[in-house]
RNA sequence: GCGCCCGUAGCUCAGUGGAUAGAGUGCUUGCCUCCGGAGCAAGAAGUCGCAGGUUCGAAUCCUGCCGGGCGCGCCA
């Protein structure tokens, strides 16, 4: 074994050899760079397979299988004993069979990286603002917000792990007519009266009224602010309990107040001036319009109504400018499904402010349906009230809630099966993954801390590896690519899929390979090392999802 | 009418150009002297909505259609 086996990532060794081999056969073509290097579905197709010969065929001419043969020879020369053999298969695939040494070096690489394994690989580190949830502080968070919260938070964790700098931000809509409506609703409750038809009807309104001693008499505007503050506190607490914490709670109201940094100007006026400088607005019929149709929107949008009132969109654009002036490389908005009609105007606003839409992400979360006893309850209880985030967490717990909300792509509607999520058994994927983690803790505990430390420090003997051991090593090696994929495609569900697969692969290894007391020179060392690497990687994946990693269950 | 998302196993869903399309769940059948059985194995189960096109190769890319969800205010 070489002195520093962990220095180069094992897949990079393969990738490099593949590139060189492709150049040797195909000259300057980019085939080596574009070639796939993937785990094939069947074991007899090798540890890894590549389509490089099919890509070279049009360049060098000749049958892909002949070209594959040449590339195979080049690969064998470059990889030497790391490559056991290479087969030409099917239309011209190359199937690579890696040696035990290569697998051992790969495991050493994973262990050396520790809990940083899979992270820090972003090619360019960006400063990213992720705005999510941003529910109106006029009522408690419901299940749709829960999905938004779980998603935005997991995405933020993945970005940070991948190497970006992330700011989590919540936009508090504490301004405008809905606040007055909330104040009136609270006042009615405080007086023991019925809430108006278009007011807020929920029980939480009474709770707010009860918490404000002079709610029946105080100034309506002050009551609105007091109510919003209480509601925002409650939302903050719910999210905190759900494992979601924001760096910035941004007040919409503050956009309409003078700001010292703007020489006493308010941000909305500041934005209007900026847009005027850029010739992005015009006056028409006593209103102020944004030329949004020049940037892909269906029509121009009003910023100031003929009545002189600002539209909600005016606040949005002022807020967007504020973010831009704070120096983010990327603005990300996690929006509810009912907001997708706003995508075009938000993108137009961004361009109007001089932004490049390539650095703007508008992500639409699809709906959540709750299913119980096979019936859709479509987010609402018998009473007509929404099922809240707090209800959901009380019902199935934080871990199951986050897992079930995160295991599917954000752009598909999900049916959340409460009965399954409540199940504390192997039927429930989140328990299955946590169980693997706890089981490893138990095995390592049985081996003893000293034994584990010795195993990790040991010179790795030349052990003939079991297929289940090799499969586990290769599954571990997939993690960095999964993280990169999850980050670039804004897809936290890739991480939960991977966590489940890794837990399954570990469990197969555990079934086939006795760890503690394993016979043979260096075998127990190897298996303990595999346990440690697996536990660390499972823990990292669960941490990115915001799911706990219990040592005992 | 226009726009966005979705259509893959009974159900819930992975799979954004590769070989015989996968997982969970449900169903059938096995497995507990054994490091955690909260587990494991095997089996049955699919016209990848339909029809064209692009190419060595399409669930994946393009076009049209069908079906479902959502959205289209000088509301917030």
mmCIF file of N, CA and C in Angstrom, chain A residues 355-403:
data_model
loop_
_atom_site.group_PDB
_atom_site.id
_atom_site.type_symbol
_atom_site.label_atom_id
_atom_site.label_comp_id
_atom_site.label_asym_id
_atom_site.label_seq_id
_atom_site.Cartn_x
_atom_site.Cartn_y
_atom_site.Cartn_z
ATOM 1 N N UNK A 355 -29.856 42.695 -12.108
ATOM 2 C CA UNK A 355 -29.375 41.346 -11.793
ATOM 3 C C UNK A 355 -29.426 40.412 -12.990
ATOM 4 N N UNK A 356 -28.607 39.380 -12.921
ATOM 5 C CA UNK A 356 -28.614 38.332 -13.940
ATOM 6 C C UNK A 356 -29.417 37.163 -13.372
ATOM 7 N N UNK A 357 -30.471 36.770 -14.074
ATOM 8 C CA UNK A 357 -31.366 35.748 -13.519
ATOM 9 C C UNK A 357 -30.659 34.407 -13.271
ATOM 10 N N UNK A 358 -29.464 34.254 -13.814
ATOM 11 C CA UNK A 358 -28.716 33.020 -13.541
ATOM 12 C C UNK A 358 -28.349 32.935 -12.057
ATOM 13 N N UNK A 359 -28.344 34.078 -11.381
ATOM 14 C CA UNK A 359 -28.005 34.070 -9.953
ATOM 15 C C UNK A 359 -29.251 34.225 -9.083
ATOM 16 N N UNK A 360 -30.400 33.958 -9.688
ATOM 17 C CA UNK A 360 -31.675 34.010 -8.950
ATOM 18 C C UNK A 360 -32.339 32.639 -9.025
ATOM 19 N N UNK A 361 -32.760 32.123 -7.894
ATOM 20 C CA UNK A 361 -33.448 30.831 -7.864
ATOM 21 C C UNK A 361 -34.840 31.018 -7.280
ATOM 22 N N UNK A 362 -35.853 30.734 -8.082
ATOM 23 C CA UNK A 362 -37.232 30.793 -7.601
ATOM 24 C C UNK A 362 -37.754 29.367 -7.577
ATOM 25 N N UNK A 363 -37.831 28.794 -6.383
ATOM 26 C CA UNK A 363 -38.195 27.387 -6.251
ATOM 27 C C UNK A 363 -39.622 27.270 -5.744
ATOM 28 N N UNK A 364 -40.403 26.495 -6.435
ATOM 29 C CA UNK A 364 -41.812 26.334 -6.083
ATOM 30 C C UNK A 364 -42.029 24.994 -5.377
ATOM 31 N N UNK A 365 -42.567 25.069 -4.162
ATOM 32 C CA UNK A 365 -42.880 23.846 -3.427
ATOM 33 C C UNK A 365 -44.295 23.401 -3.785
ATOM 34 N N UNK A 366 -44.447 22.157 -4.155
ATOM 35 C CA UNK A 366 -45.792 21.657 -4.417
ATOM 36 C C UNK A 366 -46.503 21.315 -3.104
ATOM 37 N N UNK A 367 -47.763 20.992 -3.205
ATOM 38 C CA UNK A 367 -48.594 20.811 -2.009
ATOM 39 C C UNK A 367 -48.318 19.528 -1.228
ATOM 40 N N UNK A 368 -48.764 19.534 0.006
ATOM 41 C CA UNK A 368 -48.710 18.350 0.860
ATOM 42 C C UNK A 368 -50.145 17.928 1.170
ATOM 43 N N UNK A 369 -50.422 16.659 0.961
ATOM 44 C CA UNK A 369 -51.701 16.115 1.408
ATOM 45 C C UNK A 369 -51.421 15.153 2.545
ATOM 46 N N UNK A 370 -52.177 15.256 3.591
ATOM 47 C CA UNK A 370 -52.033 14.311 4.683
ATOM 48 C C UNK A 370 -52.987 13.150 4.442
ATOM 49 N N UNK A 371 -52.467 11.957 4.678
ATOM 50 C CA UNK A 371 -53.284 10.767 4.475
ATOM 51 C C UNK A 371 -53.356 9.994 5.787
ATOM 52 N N UNK A 372 -54.549 9.641 6.172
ATOM 53 C CA UNK A 372 -54.745 8.876 7.397
ATOM 54 C C UNK A 372 -55.777 7.795 7.118
ATOM 55 N N UNK A 373 -55.446 6.554 7.525
ATOM 56 C CA UNK A 373 -56.320 5.411 7.247
ATOM 57 C C UNK A 373 -56.753 5.407 5.782
ATOM 58 N N UNK A 374 -55.767 5.719 4.913
ATOM 59 C CA UNK A 374 -56.031 5.660 3.483
ATOM 60 C C UNK A 374 -56.853 6.809 2.930
ATOM 61 N N UNK A 375 -57.214 7.757 3.781
ATOM 62 C CA UNK A 375 -58.035 8.875 3.319
ATOM 63 C C UNK A 375 -57.229 10.168 3.304
ATOM 64 N N UNK A 376 -57.397 10.928 2.246
ATOM 65 C CA UNK A 376 -56.765 12.233 2.189
ATOM 66 C C UNK A 376 -57.489 13.201 3.107
ATOM 67 N N UNK A 377 -56.722 13.877 3.957
ATOM 68 C CA UNK A 377 -57.377 14.886 4.774
ATOM 69 C C UNK A 377 -57.040 16.282 4.268
ATOM 70 N N UNK A 378 -56.268 16.331 3.196
ATOM 71 C CA UNK A 378 -55.949 17.564 2.481
ATOM 72 C C UNK A 378 -55.747 18.777 3.381
ATOM 73 N N UNK A 379 -54.904 18.578 4.384
ATOM 74 C CA UNK A 379 -54.434 19.672 5.225
ATOM 75 C C UNK A 379 -55.482 20.282 6.143
ATOM 76 N N UNK A 380 -56.700 19.861 6.076
ATOM 77 C CA UNK A 380 -57.645 20.528 6.951
ATOM 78 C C UNK A 380 -58.368 19.545 7.865
ATOM 79 N N UNK A 381 -58.622 20.003 9.056
ATOM 80 C CA UNK A 381 -59.341 19.193 10.032
ATOM 81 C C UNK A 381 -60.836 19.333 9.811
ATOM 82 N N UNK A 382 -61.604 18.562 10.565
ATOM 83 C CA UNK A 382 -63.068 18.624 10.450
ATOM 84 C C UNK A 382 -63.555 20.060 10.627
ATOM 85 N N UNK A 383 -62.966 20.734 11.586
ATOM 86 C CA UNK A 383 -63.411 22.095 11.895
ATOM 87 C C UNK A 383 -63.147 23.070 10.759
ATOM 88 N N UNK A 384 -62.336 22.646 9.794
ATOM 89 C CA UNK A 384 -61.998 23.555 8.725
ATOM 90 C C UNK A 384 -60.697 24.284 8.976
ATOM 91 N N UNK A 385 -60.133 24.072 10.161
ATOM 92 C CA UNK A 385 -58.853 24.705 10.442
ATOM 93 C C UNK A 385 -57.734 23.907 9.791
ATOM 94 N N UNK A 386 -56.679 24.609 9.427
ATOM 95 C CA UNK A 386 -55.525 23.925 8.869
ATOM 96 C C UNK A 386 -54.817 23.110 9.945
ATOM 97 N N UNK A 387 -54.257 21.987 9.528
ATOM 98 C CA UNK A 387 -53.382 21.250 10.432
ATOM 99 C C UNK A 387 -52.092 22.055 10.548
ATOM 100 N N UNK A 388 -51.706 22.373 11.763
ATOM 101 C CA UNK A 388 -50.530 23.215 11.939
ATOM 102 C C UNK A 388 -49.250 22.402 11.984
ATOM 103 N N UNK A 389 -48.138 23.123 11.838
ATOM 104 C CA UNK A 389 -46.820 22.502 11.991
ATOM 105 C C UNK A 389 -46.719 21.858 13.370
ATOM 106 N N UNK A 390 -47.205 22.566 14.379
ATOM 107 C CA UNK A 390 -47.153 22.033 15.747
ATOM 108 C C UNK A 390 -47.950 20.736 15.864
ATOM 109 N N UNK A 391 -49.119 20.708 15.232
ATOM 110 C CA UNK A 391 -49.939 19.488 15.251
ATOM 111 C C UNK A 391 -49.179 18.330 14.622
ATOM 112 N N UNK A 392 -48.588 18.604 13.478
ATOM 113 C CA UNK A 392 -47.877 17.556 12.742
ATOM 114 C C UNK A 392 -46.748 16.987 13.593
ATOM 115 N N UNK A 393 -45.981 17.882 14.217
ATOM 116 C CA UNK A 393 -44.850 17.455 15.039
ATOM 117 C C UNK A 393 -45.337 16.670 16.252
ATOM 118 N N UNK A 394 -46.441 17.131 16.844
ATOM 119 C CA UNK A 394 -46.995 16.413 18.004
ATOM 120 C C UNK A 394 -47.466 15.026 17.582
ATOM 121 N N UNK A 395 -47.919 14.937 16.366
ATOM 122 C CA UNK A 395 -48.494 13.697 15.839
ATOM 123 C C UNK A 395 -47.412 12.663 15.502
ATOM 124 N N UNK A 396 -46.364 13.066 14.786
ATOM 125 C CA UNK A 396 -45.390 12.089 14.271
ATOM 126 C C UNK A 396 -43.952 12.377 14.690
ATOM 127 N N UNK A 397 -43.702 13.496 15.368
ATOM 128 C CA UNK A 397 -42.346 13.800 15.802
ATOM 129 C C UNK A 397 -41.558 14.559 14.746
ATOM 130 N N UNK A 398 -40.517 15.246 15.199
ATOM 131 C CA UNK A 398 -39.708 16.076 14.296
ATOM 132 C C UNK A 398 -38.985 15.226 13.251
ATOM 133 N N UNK A 399 -38.373 14.123 13.687
ATOM 134 C CA UNK A 399 -37.571 13.320 12.759
ATOM 135 C C UNK A 399 -38.409 12.776 11.609
ATOM 136 N N UNK A 400 -39.540 12.169 11.955
ATOM 137 C CA UNK A 400 -40.386 11.593 10.908
ATOM 138 C C UNK A 400 -40.958 12.694 10.016
ATOM 139 N N UNK A 401 -41.360 13.803 10.628
ATOM 140 C CA UNK A 401 -41.943 14.896 9.840
ATOM 141 C C UNK A 401 -40.929 15.413 8.830
ATOM 142 N N UNK A 402 -39.711 15.685 9.309
ATOM 143 C CA UNK A 402 -38.711 16.216 8.385
ATOM 144 C C UNK A 402 -38.384 15.198 7.312
ATOM 145 N N UNK A 403 -38.204 13.953 7.714
ATOM 146 C CA UNK A 403 -37.856 12.921 6.742
ATOM 147 C C UNK A 403 -38.926 12.804 5.663
#
